[in-house]
Every structure is written in C-alpha cells, then in structure tokens.
C-alpha cells in the first residue's frame, strides 16, 4: 500500500516531526509514504501537488498544509473517491480532519501567565495566512479579555526563529517592558529568547516566555521552554491508522480534536 503526504515546509520542526511519525507508522503497517512538499500554499500549487500524488495511485492522502475551508473542500473533492485527512483546517471545513485544540492551547498559555501574576502580556502570533495561527491568536485575545485585559503589544512572525528574533526587537522596543510574551511556536520563542539575551533582559526574571508545540528541542533551550505540547507523534500515528482503516472509506466527514497540554519548564516564573 502507498499513502500520500502533502505537507508544508519540512524545514519547520512541527511538520517534520509529523512527517517522521507518519513514515514510521506506515512502515510498521508495511505501507510506503510518498511525500510532496509545498513551498507555496496557493490553490494552483495545492491542486497540482495533489494531482501528482493521485497519479501515483496512493490509497489515501494526508494533507498537513494550512488551508481555508473552500480550498480544503475543493481538494477533498478532487481526490474523491481516494480518502483524504486534513491536519491543519478550521472546525467549519466540511472535510475529514484531525487537529489539535488551538483554543484550549491558547487558554492554557494565558491562564499560566495570569496565575503567575503577569498582566502586561505581549503576543507574537504566527502568519495570518495560517488558520491555526489565527485561532491561537484569537484564543489568547479572548482569554485575556475574559480576565479584563488587552495585550500590551502584538506582532506576527512567519514561524521561523529569525522572525521571532526580529519581532521581539519591536515588541521590546517600548519604554515599559511587558511582563510576558505568548509566542505561537517554539521556533519563534527561540528567537525571542535570543533577542532578550542581547538586550540584557533576563528570562524569566524580567520577562516570561511561553512557546507552543513542544517540539523535541524545546527542553534544551536556555532556559528550558515552558510551552504548549502538541503530540505530533500521536497525530501522525492516528492519521495513518485512520487512512488504513475502513472508516476512511465511509462517507461521513468530521473533525477529531486532540487535546494539548501546558508543559511548565523554566522560561516562565
Ligand atoms: C503548526 C506548528 O505549531 C507551527 O510551529 C508551524 O510549524 C506550523 O505547524 C507549520 O504549518 S502545527 C499544525 C499541525 C497546526
């Protein structure tokens, strides 16, 4: 059996860890995985990449690309009757999906900082083209609002450590330093911590930093990163299991939401 994986940039840690889990699980089931990586997420690139995978007669396709509802639905229709499972779509997309609960993750990050007494909280979101980045950002805003707060500053990066570093310089440029920064992924948090070190700002004594992902390196950051864990291995394994199961052939669509958890390390206090 052969499965297809259509993925966003594998230079990013989260998608590469998902791809790794997909490969291993498929291997255990004696299935092979044909991987197609997209540099652009526009409709034409997605349609062409999916077409190439389907031409290889794959028996099911996993799509880990941030997609708005209409494009996700278009791709599912293009692949039919080959089953497709989406890993990065919103809850209103009429497709089969397995996603992490982004609202829960955002809330856990905010609640953790509030419990430590922080009130001046800055936000560093992911790219606004990504549905998950938008949901995390909205989740933070809502959770802050519920506590009667608005963010003292906000910015958006592109998920890379370099963008986290650059945006941190603007977030930390004001007269008054924030108490804390919520960052939409660990790679950007790495850049934020580096910017703090350069500015002589102690993490966590002067600023607490919360990441998002808990990719394999995050426990080795300096200081070890407090972050929201998404279980990428589980997501990869469950996706493969689903595609290889009879449920993938059934005509029902639905979203499975995996819970996330806060991992408290030493970048917050
Ligand atoms: C999401 C990661 O949280 C983020 O760090 C980035 O790598 C992004 O993927 C790339 O698309 S996880 C995704 C399954 C929502």
Short mmCIF file of C-alpha atoms and ligand atoms in Angstrom, two decimals:
data_model
loop_
_atom_site.label_atom_id
_atom_site.label_comp_id
_atom_site.label_asym_id
_atom_site.label_seq_id
_atom_site.Cartn_x
_atom_site.Cartn_y
_atom_site.Cartn_z
CA UNK A 1 0.00 0.00 0.00
CA UNK A 2 1.08 3.55 -0.64
CA UNK A 3 -0.13 6.68 1.15
CA UNK A 4 0.47 10.26 0.12
CA UNK A 5 1.57 13.08 2.41
CA UNK A 6 1.14 16.61 1.14
CA UNK A 7 2.99 18.83 3.60
CA UNK A 8 4.03 22.39 4.25
CA UNK A 9 7.74 23.30 4.64
CA UNK A 10 9.61 20.40 6.27
CA UNK A 11 12.33 22.77 7.43
CA UNK A 12 9.84 23.71 10.17
CA UNK A 13 10.07 21.43 13.20
CA UNK A 14 6.38 20.65 13.68
CA UNK A 15 5.60 19.42 10.15
CA UNK A 16 8.86 17.46 10.04
CA UNK A 17 8.01 15.69 13.30
CA UNK A 18 4.55 14.86 11.96
CA UNK A 19 6.09 13.52 8.71
CA UNK A 20 8.52 11.43 10.71
CA UNK A 21 5.70 9.84 12.73
CA UNK A 22 3.69 9.22 9.56
CA UNK A 23 6.65 7.46 7.93
CA UNK A 24 7.33 5.22 10.95
CA UNK A 25 3.72 4.23 11.48
CA UNK A 26 3.18 3.49 7.81
CA UNK A 27 6.37 1.42 7.85
CA UNK A 28 5.00 -0.68 10.73
CA UNK A 29 1.91 -1.33 8.61
CA UNK A 30 4.10 -2.23 5.60
CA UNK A 31 2.83 0.82 3.73
CA UNK A 32 5.04 3.32 1.96
CA UNK A 33 4.60 7.09 2.00
CA UNK A 34 5.08 9.35 -0.95
CA UNK A 35 5.83 12.88 0.27
CA UNK A 36 5.15 16.06 -1.63
CA UNK A 37 6.27 19.33 -0.05
CA UNK A 38 4.70 22.65 -0.92
CA UNK A 39 6.63 25.91 -0.82
CA UNK A 40 3.52 27.93 -1.75
CA UNK A 41 0.06 27.35 -0.33
CA UNK A 42 -1.96 28.87 -3.17
CA UNK A 43 -4.77 26.88 -4.76
CA UNK A 44 -2.92 26.12 -8.01
CA UNK A 45 0.14 24.69 -6.21
CA UNK A 46 -2.05 22.56 -3.91
CA UNK A 47 -4.14 21.21 -6.81
CA UNK A 48 -1.03 20.35 -8.85
CA UNK A 49 0.76 18.62 -5.94
CA UNK A 50 -2.34 16.59 -5.07
CA UNK A 51 -2.73 15.60 -8.72
CA UNK A 52 0.83 14.28 -8.75
CA UNK A 53 0.24 12.19 -5.64
CA UNK A 54 -3.01 10.78 -7.05
CA UNK A 55 -1.21 9.89 -10.29
CA UNK A 56 0.98 7.61 -8.16
CA UNK A 57 -2.21 5.73 -7.23
CA UNK A 58 -1.92 6.40 -3.48
CA UNK A 59 -4.65 4.80 -1.39
CA UNK A 60 -5.15 7.74 0.91
CA UNK A 61 -3.76 11.24 1.35
CA UNK A 62 -2.80 13.24 4.45
CA UNK A 63 -2.68 16.98 3.98
CA UNK A 64 -0.68 18.98 6.51
CA UNK A 65 -0.93 22.40 4.90
CA UNK A 66 -2.81 25.31 6.49
CA UNK A 67 -5.95 25.61 4.37
CA UNK A 68 -9.07 27.71 4.40
CA UNK A 69 -12.39 25.85 4.18
CA UNK A 70 -13.09 26.35 0.47
CA UNK A 71 -9.69 25.10 -0.70
CA UNK A 72 -9.74 22.12 1.68
CA UNK A 73 -13.18 21.13 0.37
CA UNK A 74 -12.01 21.58 -3.22
CA UNK A 75 -9.01 19.28 -2.64
CA UNK A 76 -11.15 16.62 -0.94
CA UNK A 77 -13.48 16.66 -3.95
CA UNK A 78 -10.54 16.47 -6.35
CA UNK A 79 -9.20 13.37 -4.59
CA UNK A 80 -12.53 11.52 -4.28
CA UNK A 81 -13.00 8.58 -4.03
CA UNK A 82 -9.48 8.46 -2.53
CA UNK A 83 -9.84 9.33 1.18
CA UNK A 84 -8.17 12.49 2.46
CA UNK A 85 -7.44 13.53 6.05
CA UNK A 86 -6.58 17.18 6.79
CA UNK A 87 -4.31 18.15 9.69
CA UNK A 88 -4.48 21.94 9.55
CA UNK A 89 -8.01 23.20 8.88
CA UNK A 90 -10.60 25.04 10.92
CA UNK A 91 -13.63 23.44 12.54
CA UNK A 92 -16.08 24.65 9.87
CA UNK A 93 -14.36 22.88 6.93
CA UNK A 94 -16.64 20.11 5.60
CA UNK A 95 -13.82 17.56 5.35
CA UNK A 96 -12.30 14.82 7.49
CA UNK A 97 -9.73 16.27 9.83
CA UNK A 98 -7.56 15.52 12.84
CA UNK A 99 -6.43 18.71 14.54
CA UNK A 100 -5.11 20.00 17.85
CA UNK A 101 -7.37 22.10 20.04
CA UNK A 102 -5.92 25.57 19.43
CA UNK A 103 -8.42 27.42 21.62
CA UNK A 104 -7.53 25.18 24.55
CA UNK A 105 -3.80 25.70 23.93
CA UNK A 106 -4.16 29.46 23.81
CA UNK A 107 -6.21 29.48 27.01
CA UNK A 108 -3.70 27.29 28.87
CA UNK A 109 -0.88 29.68 27.98
CA UNK A 110 -2.79 32.75 29.15
CA UNK A 111 -4.01 31.10 32.36
CA UNK A 112 -0.49 30.03 33.24
CA UNK A 113 0.83 33.61 32.94
CA UNK A 114 -2.14 35.08 34.82
CA UNK A 115 -1.62 32.60 37.65
CA UNK A 116 1.96 33.82 37.94
CA UNK A 117 0.63 37.36 38.36
CA UNK A 118 1.53 38.74 34.92
CA UNK A 119 -0.72 41.43 33.46
CA UNK A 120 1.35 43.21 30.78
CA UNK A 121 1.27 40.40 28.23
CA UNK A 122 2.51 40.74 24.64
CA UNK A 123 1.51 38.39 21.80
CA UNK A 124 3.68 37.10 19.00
CA UNK A 125 1.43 35.25 16.56
CA UNK A 126 2.18 33.09 13.54
CA UNK A 127 1.44 34.08 9.93
CA UNK A 128 -2.11 35.37 9.45
CA UNK A 129 -2.49 33.13 6.39
CA UNK A 130 -2.48 30.09 8.72
CA UNK A 131 -5.79 29.04 10.23
CA UNK A 132 -4.08 27.61 13.33
CA UNK A 133 -2.07 30.78 13.85
CA UNK A 134 -5.27 32.83 13.65
CA UNK A 135 -7.07 30.56 16.12
CA UNK A 136 -4.22 30.70 18.65
CA UNK A 137 -4.15 34.48 18.39
CA UNK A 138 -7.93 34.79 18.83
CA UNK A 139 -7.78 32.35 21.72
CA UNK A 140 -5.22 34.50 23.51
CA UNK A 141 -7.26 37.65 22.93
CA UNK A 142 -10.43 36.02 24.23
CA UNK A 143 -8.70 34.60 27.29
CA UNK A 144 -7.11 37.97 28.07
CA UNK A 145 -10.43 39.75 27.56
CA UNK A 146 -12.11 37.38 29.97
CA UNK A 147 -9.55 38.48 32.53
CA UNK A 148 -10.30 42.13 31.73
CA UNK A 149 -7.00 42.62 29.85
CA UNK A 150 -5.86 43.58 26.36
CA UNK A 151 -2.39 42.71 25.06
CA UNK A 152 0.17 45.46 25.67
CA UNK A 153 1.75 44.77 22.26
CA UNK A 154 1.39 42.27 19.42
CA UNK A 155 3.12 41.18 16.23
CA UNK A 156 3.08 38.34 13.70
CA UNK A 157 6.07 36.27 12.57
CA UNK A 158 6.40 33.53 9.94
CA UNK A 159 7.09 30.62 12.37
CA UNK A 160 10.89 30.88 11.96
CA UNK A 161 13.34 31.65 14.78
CA UNK A 162 14.64 34.55 12.68
CA UNK A 163 11.20 36.16 12.61
CA UNK A 164 10.81 35.65 16.37
CA UNK A 165 14.12 37.44 16.89
CA UNK A 166 13.16 40.35 14.63
CA UNK A 167 9.65 40.80 16.01
CA UNK A 168 10.91 40.61 19.60
CA UNK A 169 13.04 43.66 18.93
CA UNK A 170 9.88 45.61 18.07
CA UNK A 171 7.81 44.11 20.91
CA UNK A 172 10.53 45.04 23.41
CA UNK A 173 11.30 48.48 22.00
CA UNK A 174 8.82 50.40 24.19
CA UNK A 175 9.66 52.29 27.38
CA UNK A 176 7.94 49.72 29.54
CA UNK A 177 8.83 46.06 29.14
CA UNK A 178 5.97 43.54 29.03
CA UNK A 179 5.82 41.05 31.94
CA UNK A 180 5.49 38.20 29.49
CA UNK A 181 5.25 37.18 25.83
CA UNK A 182 2.99 34.46 24.46
CA UNK A 183 4.62 33.09 21.31
CA UNK A 184 2.73 30.99 18.73
CA UNK A 185 5.53 28.44 18.31
CA UNK A 186 8.77 27.26 19.90
CA UNK A 187 10.98 28.24 16.98
CA UNK A 188 9.90 31.88 17.23
CA UNK A 189 10.27 31.64 21.03
CA UNK A 190 13.91 30.65 20.48
CA UNK A 191 14.42 33.91 18.56
CA UNK A 192 12.62 35.88 21.26
CA UNK A 193 14.89 34.47 23.97
CA UNK A 194 17.94 35.30 21.90
CA UNK A 195 16.73 38.90 21.46
CA UNK A 196 16.19 39.15 25.23
CA UNK A 197 19.72 37.90 25.92
CA UNK A 198 21.14 40.52 23.55
CA UNK A 199 19.15 43.28 25.22
CA UNK A 200 20.25 42.17 28.68
CA UNK A 201 16.68 41.20 29.63
CA UNK A 202 16.63 38.17 31.92
CA UNK A 203 14.21 35.32 31.09
CA UNK A 204 12.22 34.62 33.22
CA UNK A 205 13.28 37.13 35.93
CA UNK A 206 12.26 40.16 33.84
CA UNK A 207 10.14 38.57 31.11
CA UNK A 208 8.37 35.21 30.97
CA UNK A 209 8.18 33.47 27.60
CA UNK A 210 5.63 30.77 26.68
CA UNK A 211 6.09 28.81 23.44
CA UNK A 212 3.77 26.50 21.53
CA UNK A 213 4.46 22.99 20.07
CA UNK A 214 6.91 21.36 22.50
CA UNK A 215 9.00 20.08 19.63
CA UNK A 216 11.87 17.76 20.54
CA UNK A 217 14.46 20.52 21.15
CA UNK A 218 12.43 22.80 23.39
CA UNK A 219 13.52 21.24 26.66
CA UNK A 220 17.13 22.12 25.67
CA UNK A 221 16.56 25.83 25.12
CA UNK A 222 18.22 28.14 27.61
CA UNK A 223 16.22 28.46 29.79
CA UNK A 224 14.23 25.27 29.06
CA UNK A 225 11.00 26.41 27.46
CA UNK A 226 7.55 26.47 29.05
CA UNK A 227 5.27 25.58 26.15
CA UNK A 228 2.03 24.05 24.92
CA UNK A 229 2.62 20.45 23.92
CA UNK A 230 1.07 19.14 20.73
CA UNK A 231 1.62 15.39 20.48
CA UNK A 232 2.88 15.26 16.90
CA UNK A 233 3.80 11.59 17.11
CA UNK A 234 0.27 10.70 18.16
CA UNK A 235 -1.22 12.86 15.39
CA UNK A 236 0.97 11.19 12.77
CA UNK A 237 0.19 7.70 14.02
CA UNK A 238 -3.54 8.25 14.32
CA UNK A 239 -3.73 9.75 10.84
CA UNK A 240 -2.06 6.74 9.27
CA UNK A 241 -4.23 4.34 11.29
CA UNK A 242 -7.35 6.17 10.15
CA UNK A 243 -6.36 6.20 6.46
CA UNK A 244 -5.65 2.46 6.59
CA UNK A 245 -8.92 1.70 8.40
CA UNK A 246 -12.34 1.03 6.85
CA UNK A 247 -13.65 4.33 8.34
CA UNK A 248 -11.61 6.21 5.74
CA UNK A 249 -13.86 4.73 3.04
CA UNK A 250 -17.07 5.71 4.81
CA UNK A 251 -18.91 8.71 3.51
CA UNK A 252 -19.08 10.72 6.75
CA UNK A 253 -16.98 13.76 7.46
CA UNK A 254 -15.95 15.03 10.83
CA UNK A 255 -13.26 16.62 12.90
CA UNK A 256 -11.34 14.87 15.65
CA UNK A 257 -9.75 17.32 18.07
CA UNK A 258 -6.72 16.23 20.04
CA UNK A 259 -6.16 17.86 23.44
CA UNK A 260 -2.96 19.79 24.17
CA UNK A 261 -1.23 20.40 27.50
CA UNK A 262 0.94 23.02 29.16
CA UNK A 263 4.47 21.85 29.91
CA UNK A 264 5.95 24.07 32.60
CA UNK A 265 9.73 24.48 32.41
CA UNK A 266 11.94 27.46 33.29
CA UNK A 267 11.15 30.28 30.84
CA UNK A 268 8.24 31.43 32.99
CA UNK A 269 8.15 32.50 36.64
C1 LIG B 1 1.98 24.15 13.37
C2 LIG B 1 3.07 24.47 14.36
O1 LIG B 1 2.50 24.75 15.61
C3 LIG B 1 3.88 25.66 13.91
O2 LIG B 1 5.00 25.76 14.73
C4 LIG B 1 4.30 25.57 12.45
O3 LIG B 1 5.34 24.61 12.33
C5 LIG B 1 3.12 25.19 11.59
O4 LIG B 1 2.51 23.99 12.06
C6 LIG B 1 3.52 24.97 10.15
O5 LIG B 1 2.37 24.92 9.38
S1 LIG B 1 1.24 22.61 13.86
C7 LIG B 1 -0.04 22.36 12.70
C8 LIG B 1 -0.49 20.93 12.73
C9 LIG B 1 -1.20 23.27 13.05
#
